[in-house]
């Protein structure tokens, strides 16, 4: 990443930026334009992945997830294939799916083989867990392993991790807050850079309030805003429940205006969250966009092409 993960931009948003028609961008370079252009496209290792890969734009930035139904090795296999095809790939490493210390060594060796310098760490849903209960335990062990031969020989320079503006179905808000800051300190103290990506949240107000609170509490790393891509509304609601964003879905049910707009459209579009927050990206330290596509890549890429045109 070009931005120092320990610093936040302090300049104010450009005055007079206009929203043109239904699009987000005025002609010419902009912070938001570059974020949309460079957004990470999340893919899921499921049956639809093969089709989704064919729909990717050349040289895409990919976030390759882990599935409890498959192995970390499957994620790394897909990562290797995508890298060979010319994409920039950040594999997810699921803490609870690591079975033994030897398994961790094998995972790190595979990262070296593929040439991966950035990973994204999640706790994961594996139950029972392997040798790590959560992402904090995994990060601690991974940092020690990766630095065993000295920082000059480390493989991973940057670690992303999760954040939850919309709460979590199994973890308290206090625990989420503490973990967010513990991970930041561990990673930055190791001399690496970091970022957090937000889980899906459909309320711009909730994202804004959550992030202001975390910034005031000492969160300094850049935030990548987790936004659904152009997703069929039925698929979005179904996958949202599976991903544990019930609070945000309840927000939709209570907010008649937001729900009405969503229900009158065949699909959710990222503009619905990006527009209300765009003018505050710099102040909030939002430096990237993470597109949850659920492998519906073609529609999301069409939106991106239209928006950047």
Short mmCIF file of C-alpha atoms in Angstrom, two decimals:
data_model
loop_
_atom_site.label_atom_id
_atom_site.label_comp_id
_atom_site.label_asym_id
_atom_site.label_seq_id
_atom_site.Cartn_x
_atom_site.Cartn_y
_atom_site.Cartn_z
CA UNK A 1 0.00 0.00 0.00
CA UNK A 2 1.21 3.48 -0.78
CA UNK A 3 -0.21 5.03 2.38
CA UNK A 4 1.61 4.71 5.68
CA UNK A 5 -0.69 2.53 7.75
CA UNK A 6 0.26 4.44 10.90
CA UNK A 7 -0.91 7.80 9.55
CA UNK A 8 -4.22 9.21 8.45
CA UNK A 9 -4.71 11.82 5.73
CA UNK A 10 -5.59 15.14 7.31
CA UNK A 11 -6.47 17.26 4.32
CA UNK A 12 -10.12 18.22 3.98
CA UNK A 13 -12.30 16.93 1.14
CA UNK A 14 -12.26 19.06 -1.99
CA UNK A 15 -15.05 21.63 -1.86
CA UNK A 16 -17.58 21.69 -4.62
CA UNK A 17 -17.38 18.03 -5.67
CA UNK A 18 -20.63 17.23 -7.46
CA UNK A 19 -22.60 14.08 -8.06
CA UNK A 20 -23.48 13.89 -11.74
CA UNK A 21 -26.70 12.14 -12.71
CA UNK A 22 -26.91 8.75 -11.05
CA UNK A 23 -23.13 8.36 -11.05
CA UNK A 24 -20.65 9.17 -8.32
CA UNK A 25 -17.83 10.92 -10.10
CA UNK A 26 -17.11 14.14 -11.88
CA UNK A 27 -14.66 14.00 -14.79
CA UNK A 28 -10.97 13.91 -13.93
CA UNK A 29 -8.90 12.21 -11.24
CA UNK A 30 -10.33 11.91 -7.74
CA UNK A 31 -9.75 10.02 -4.52
CA UNK A 32 -13.02 8.14 -4.94
CA UNK A 33 -12.31 7.36 -8.59
CA UNK A 34 -8.98 5.75 -7.71
CA UNK A 35 -10.59 3.75 -4.90
CA UNK A 36 -13.29 2.38 -7.20
CA UNK A 37 -10.68 1.58 -9.84
CA UNK A 38 -8.45 -0.23 -7.33
CA UNK A 39 -11.22 -1.85 -5.25
CA UNK A 40 -10.68 -5.41 -4.10
CA UNK A 41 -13.16 -7.86 -5.59
CA UNK A 42 -13.99 -10.61 -3.10
CA UNK A 43 -14.40 -14.12 -4.50
CA UNK A 44 -15.72 -17.20 -2.71
CA UNK A 45 -14.44 -20.75 -3.41
CA UNK A 46 -17.78 -22.27 -4.37
CA UNK A 47 -19.31 -23.75 -7.54
CA UNK A 48 -19.78 -20.36 -9.19
CA UNK A 49 -16.11 -19.40 -8.83
CA UNK A 50 -15.02 -20.75 -12.21
CA UNK A 51 -17.56 -18.58 -14.01
CA UNK A 52 -16.76 -15.57 -11.83
CA UNK A 53 -13.07 -15.74 -12.72
CA UNK A 54 -13.90 -15.49 -16.42
CA UNK A 55 -15.80 -12.25 -15.69
CA UNK A 56 -12.91 -10.46 -13.97
CA UNK A 57 -11.32 -7.41 -15.55
CA UNK A 58 -7.64 -7.89 -16.46
CA UNK A 59 -5.19 -7.31 -13.62
CA UNK A 60 -7.92 -7.15 -10.98
CA UNK A 61 -7.25 -6.80 -7.27
CA UNK A 62 -8.77 -9.92 -5.68
CA UNK A 63 -9.60 -10.90 -2.13
CA UNK A 64 -9.75 -14.73 -2.14
CA UNK A 65 -11.77 -16.04 0.79
CA UNK A 66 -11.58 -19.23 2.83
CA UNK A 67 -14.57 -21.55 3.03
CA UNK A 68 -15.26 -23.79 6.04
CA UNK A 69 -16.37 -26.40 3.51
CA UNK A 70 -12.90 -26.38 1.95
CA UNK A 71 -9.30 -26.02 3.12
CA UNK A 72 -6.86 -23.14 3.31
CA UNK A 73 -4.92 -25.08 0.69
CA UNK A 74 -7.88 -24.73 -1.69
CA UNK A 75 -7.80 -20.95 -1.16
CA UNK A 76 -4.06 -20.87 -1.83
CA UNK A 77 -4.47 -23.03 -4.95
CA UNK A 78 -7.00 -20.56 -6.33
CA UNK A 79 -4.70 -17.71 -5.32
CA UNK A 80 -1.80 -19.22 -7.23
CA UNK A 81 -3.92 -19.65 -10.36
CA UNK A 82 -5.19 -16.07 -10.20
CA UNK A 83 -1.66 -14.71 -9.69
CA UNK A 84 -0.47 -16.72 -12.69
CA UNK A 85 -3.31 -15.14 -14.70
CA UNK A 86 -1.98 -11.67 -13.88
CA UNK A 87 -4.22 -10.63 -10.98
CA UNK A 88 -3.15 -9.12 -7.66
CA UNK A 89 -4.44 -11.49 -4.98
CA UNK A 90 -4.79 -11.27 -1.22
CA UNK A 91 -5.63 -14.70 0.22
CA UNK A 92 -7.70 -14.99 3.38
CA UNK A 93 -6.18 -17.10 6.15
CA UNK A 94 -8.75 -18.52 8.53
CA UNK A 95 -7.30 -18.91 12.03
CA UNK A 96 -9.61 -21.70 13.17
CA UNK A 97 -8.86 -23.79 10.07
CA UNK A 98 -5.16 -24.16 10.93
CA UNK A 99 -4.78 -27.63 12.40
CA UNK A 100 -1.25 -27.76 13.85
CA UNK A 101 1.93 -25.65 14.15
CA UNK A 102 3.30 -27.73 11.27
CA UNK A 103 0.26 -26.78 9.20
CA UNK A 104 1.05 -23.11 9.85
CA UNK A 105 4.60 -23.66 8.59
CA UNK A 106 3.24 -25.29 5.43
CA UNK A 107 0.90 -22.34 4.85
CA UNK A 108 3.74 -19.87 5.21
CA UNK A 109 5.91 -21.94 2.84
CA UNK A 110 3.13 -21.83 0.25
CA UNK A 111 2.93 -18.05 0.55
CA UNK A 112 6.65 -17.92 -0.19
CA UNK A 113 6.21 -20.22 -3.18
CA UNK A 114 3.42 -18.07 -4.67
CA UNK A 115 5.14 -14.80 -3.78
CA UNK A 116 2.33 -13.40 -1.63
CA UNK A 117 3.29 -10.32 0.42
CA UNK A 118 -0.17 -9.42 1.76
CA UNK A 119 -2.69 -11.61 3.59
CA UNK A 120 -6.09 -11.06 5.16
CA UNK A 121 -6.70 -12.77 8.49
CA UNK A 122 -10.13 -13.87 9.68
CA UNK A 123 -11.14 -15.86 12.73
CA UNK A 124 -13.26 -18.19 10.63
CA UNK A 125 -16.21 -20.42 11.37
CA UNK A 126 -14.52 -23.81 11.73
CA UNK A 127 -16.00 -25.65 14.69
CA UNK A 128 -14.27 -27.14 16.49
CA UNK A 129 -11.23 -24.95 15.84
CA UNK A 130 -7.78 -26.31 15.08
CA UNK A 131 -4.79 -25.07 17.05
CA UNK A 132 -5.87 -21.41 17.13
CA UNK A 133 -9.06 -20.22 18.77
CA UNK A 134 -9.17 -16.82 17.09
CA UNK A 135 -7.36 -14.40 14.79
CA UNK A 136 -5.30 -12.87 17.62
CA UNK A 137 -3.72 -16.23 18.46
CA UNK A 138 -3.07 -16.86 14.77
CA UNK A 139 -1.50 -13.45 14.12
CA UNK A 140 0.80 -13.81 17.13
CA UNK A 141 2.03 -17.21 15.93
CA UNK A 142 2.30 -16.16 12.29
CA UNK A 143 4.34 -13.05 13.10
CA UNK A 144 6.77 -15.11 15.18
CA UNK A 145 7.13 -17.68 12.41
CA UNK A 146 7.50 -15.13 9.61
CA UNK A 147 10.16 -13.21 11.56
CA UNK A 148 12.03 -16.28 12.81
CA UNK A 149 15.00 -15.60 10.50
CA UNK A 150 14.90 -11.84 11.01
CA UNK A 151 12.69 -9.09 9.53
CA UNK A 152 14.80 -8.97 6.38
CA UNK A 153 13.65 -12.51 5.55
CA UNK A 154 9.96 -12.08 6.29
CA UNK A 155 7.49 -12.98 3.56
CA UNK A 156 4.43 -10.93 4.54
CA UNK A 157 4.68 -7.14 4.73
CA UNK A 158 1.03 -6.26 5.14
CA UNK A 159 -1.86 -7.84 7.06
CA UNK A 160 -5.51 -6.95 6.72
CA UNK A 161 -8.13 -8.00 9.24
CA UNK A 162 -11.84 -7.71 9.92
CA UNK A 163 -14.00 -5.09 11.61
CA UNK A 164 -17.71 -5.07 12.39
CA UNK A 165 -19.61 -1.76 12.34
CA UNK A 166 -22.80 -3.83 12.38
CA UNK A 167 -21.91 -6.04 15.35
CA UNK A 168 -21.34 -9.82 15.27
CA UNK A 169 -23.87 -12.55 16.03
CA UNK A 170 -21.55 -14.40 18.43
CA UNK A 171 -19.09 -11.80 19.75
CA UNK A 172 -19.92 -8.82 21.96
CA UNK A 173 -19.24 -5.27 20.79
CA UNK A 174 -16.73 -4.82 23.63
CA UNK A 175 -14.80 -7.90 22.53
CA UNK A 176 -14.83 -6.73 18.91
CA UNK A 177 -13.52 -3.32 19.95
CA UNK A 178 -10.71 -4.79 22.04
CA UNK A 179 -9.68 -7.24 19.32
CA UNK A 180 -9.62 -4.49 16.69
CA UNK A 181 -7.02 -2.54 18.66
CA UNK A 182 -4.99 -5.52 19.86
CA UNK A 183 -4.50 -6.70 16.27
CA UNK A 184 -3.49 -3.22 15.18
CA UNK A 185 -0.84 -2.99 17.88
CA UNK A 186 0.54 -6.48 17.18
CA UNK A 187 0.90 -5.88 13.45
CA UNK A 188 2.27 -2.34 13.61
CA UNK A 189 4.68 -3.23 16.43
CA UNK A 190 6.12 -5.90 14.13
CA UNK A 191 7.04 -3.23 11.58
CA UNK A 192 4.34 -4.26 9.10
CA UNK A 193 1.51 -2.19 7.68
CA UNK A 194 -2.15 -3.05 8.12
CA UNK A 195 -5.70 -2.18 7.22
CA UNK A 196 -9.15 -3.23 8.36
CA UNK A 197 -12.04 -4.12 6.07
CA UNK A 198 -15.56 -3.66 7.33
CA UNK A 199 -18.15 -6.38 7.25
CA UNK A 200 -21.26 -5.52 5.26
CA UNK A 201 -23.35 -2.75 6.74
CA UNK A 202 -26.24 -1.02 4.98
CA UNK A 203 -26.37 2.05 7.21
CA UNK A 204 -24.02 4.91 6.31
CA UNK A 205 -24.88 6.56 9.64
CA UNK A 206 -23.90 3.45 11.56
CA UNK A 207 -20.60 3.13 9.69
CA UNK A 208 -19.84 6.80 10.30
CA UNK A 209 -20.64 6.64 14.01
CA UNK A 210 -18.72 3.40 14.55
CA UNK A 211 -15.63 4.63 12.74
CA UNK A 212 -15.55 7.99 14.49
CA UNK A 213 -15.68 6.16 17.81
CA UNK A 214 -12.87 3.78 16.88
CA UNK A 215 -10.71 6.62 15.55
CA UNK A 216 -11.19 8.49 18.82
CA UNK A 217 -10.17 5.30 20.67
CA UNK A 218 -6.89 5.04 18.76
CA UNK A 219 -7.56 3.16 15.52
CA UNK A 220 -5.05 4.61 13.04
CA UNK A 221 -4.81 2.05 10.22
CA UNK A 222 -6.63 2.68 6.94
CA UNK A 223 -10.14 1.34 6.59
CA UNK A 224 -11.42 -0.44 3.49
CA UNK A 225 -15.16 0.00 3.24
CA UNK A 226 -16.90 -3.35 2.73
CA UNK A 227 -19.66 -2.73 0.20
CA UNK A 228 -21.87 -5.23 -1.63
CA UNK A 229 -21.27 -5.15 -5.35
CA UNK A 230 -24.19 -5.19 -7.77
CA UNK A 231 -26.02 -8.10 -6.20
CA UNK A 232 -29.44 -9.57 -6.85
CA UNK A 233 -31.47 -8.47 -3.84
CA UNK A 234 -32.65 -12.00 -2.98
CA UNK A 235 -29.08 -13.31 -3.09
CA UNK A 236 -27.90 -10.37 -0.99
CA UNK A 237 -30.48 -10.94 1.74
CA UNK A 238 -29.83 -14.70 1.81
CA UNK A 239 -26.05 -14.35 1.92
CA UNK A 240 -26.30 -11.47 4.40
CA UNK A 241 -28.05 -13.69 6.93
CA UNK A 242 -25.44 -16.43 6.40
CA UNK A 243 -22.66 -13.88 6.98
CA UNK A 244 -24.18 -12.64 10.22
CA UNK A 245 -25.26 -9.12 9.31
CA UNK A 246 -28.69 -9.44 10.83
CA UNK A 247 -28.49 -6.08 12.58
CA UNK A 248 -27.94 -4.34 9.28
CA UNK A 249 -30.78 -6.24 7.66
CA UNK A 250 -33.00 -5.15 10.54
CA UNK A 251 -31.89 -1.58 9.81
CA UNK A 252 -33.24 -2.02 6.30
CA UNK A 253 -36.55 -3.34 7.61
CA UNK A 254 -36.97 -0.29 9.89
CA UNK A 255 -35.80 2.29 7.37
CA UNK A 256 -38.70 2.38 4.92
CA UNK A 257 -36.95 4.72 2.49
CA UNK A 258 -33.85 2.51 2.19
CA UNK A 259 -35.88 -0.69 2.08
CA UNK A 260 -38.33 0.75 -0.44
CA UNK A 261 -35.52 1.80 -2.76
CA UNK A 262 -33.87 -1.59 -2.49
CA UNK A 263 -37.09 -3.50 -3.08
CA UNK A 264 -37.99 -1.47 -6.18
CA UNK A 265 -34.65 -2.36 -7.76
CA UNK A 266 -33.65 -5.78 -8.97
CA UNK A 267 -30.21 -5.42 -7.42
CA UNK A 268 -28.31 -3.52 -4.77
CA UNK A 269 -25.71 -1.08 -6.18
CA UNK A 270 -22.65 0.20 -4.28
CA UNK A 271 -23.72 3.83 -4.94
CA UNK A 272 -26.36 3.41 -2.24
CA UNK A 273 -23.63 3.36 0.42
CA UNK A 274 -20.81 5.21 -1.33
CA UNK A 275 -22.79 8.38 -2.09
CA UNK A 276 -23.66 9.21 1.56
CA UNK A 277 -20.07 8.62 2.72
CA UNK A 278 -18.01 9.84 -0.25
CA UNK A 279 -17.46 13.37 1.07
CA UNK A 280 -16.06 12.06 4.36
CA UNK A 281 -13.69 9.33 3.15
CA UNK A 282 -10.60 11.43 3.87
CA UNK A 283 -11.74 12.61 7.30
CA UNK A 284 -12.67 9.05 8.31
CA UNK A 285 -9.50 7.47 6.93
CA UNK A 286 -11.38 5.30 4.42
CA UNK A 287 -8.71 4.50 1.84
CA UNK A 288 -10.09 1.50 -0.01
CA UNK A 289 -13.21 -0.34 -1.11
CA UNK A 290 -13.82 -4.06 -0.62
CA UNK A 291 -16.54 -5.31 -2.98
CA UNK A 292 -18.54 -8.29 -1.75
CA UNK A 293 -19.62 -9.88 -5.04
CA UNK A 294 -20.76 -13.37 -3.93
CA UNK A 295 -19.20 -14.32 -7.28
CA UNK A 296 -21.67 -12.14 -9.23
CA UNK A 297 -18.72 -10.42 -10.86
CA UNK A 298 -20.11 -9.43 -14.27
CA UNK A 299 -22.76 -7.06 -12.91
CA UNK A 300 -20.31 -5.48 -10.48
CA UNK A 301 -17.70 -4.93 -13.19
CA UNK A 302 -20.36 -3.39 -15.45
CA UNK A 303 -21.23 -0.94 -12.67
CA UNK A 304 -17.56 -0.10 -12.15
CA UNK A 305 -16.99 0.47 -15.87
CA UNK A 306 -20.06 2.72 -16.08
CA UNK A 307 -19.03 4.68 -12.99
CA UNK A 308 -15.49 5.27 -14.17
CA UNK A 309 -16.46 6.10 -17.77
#
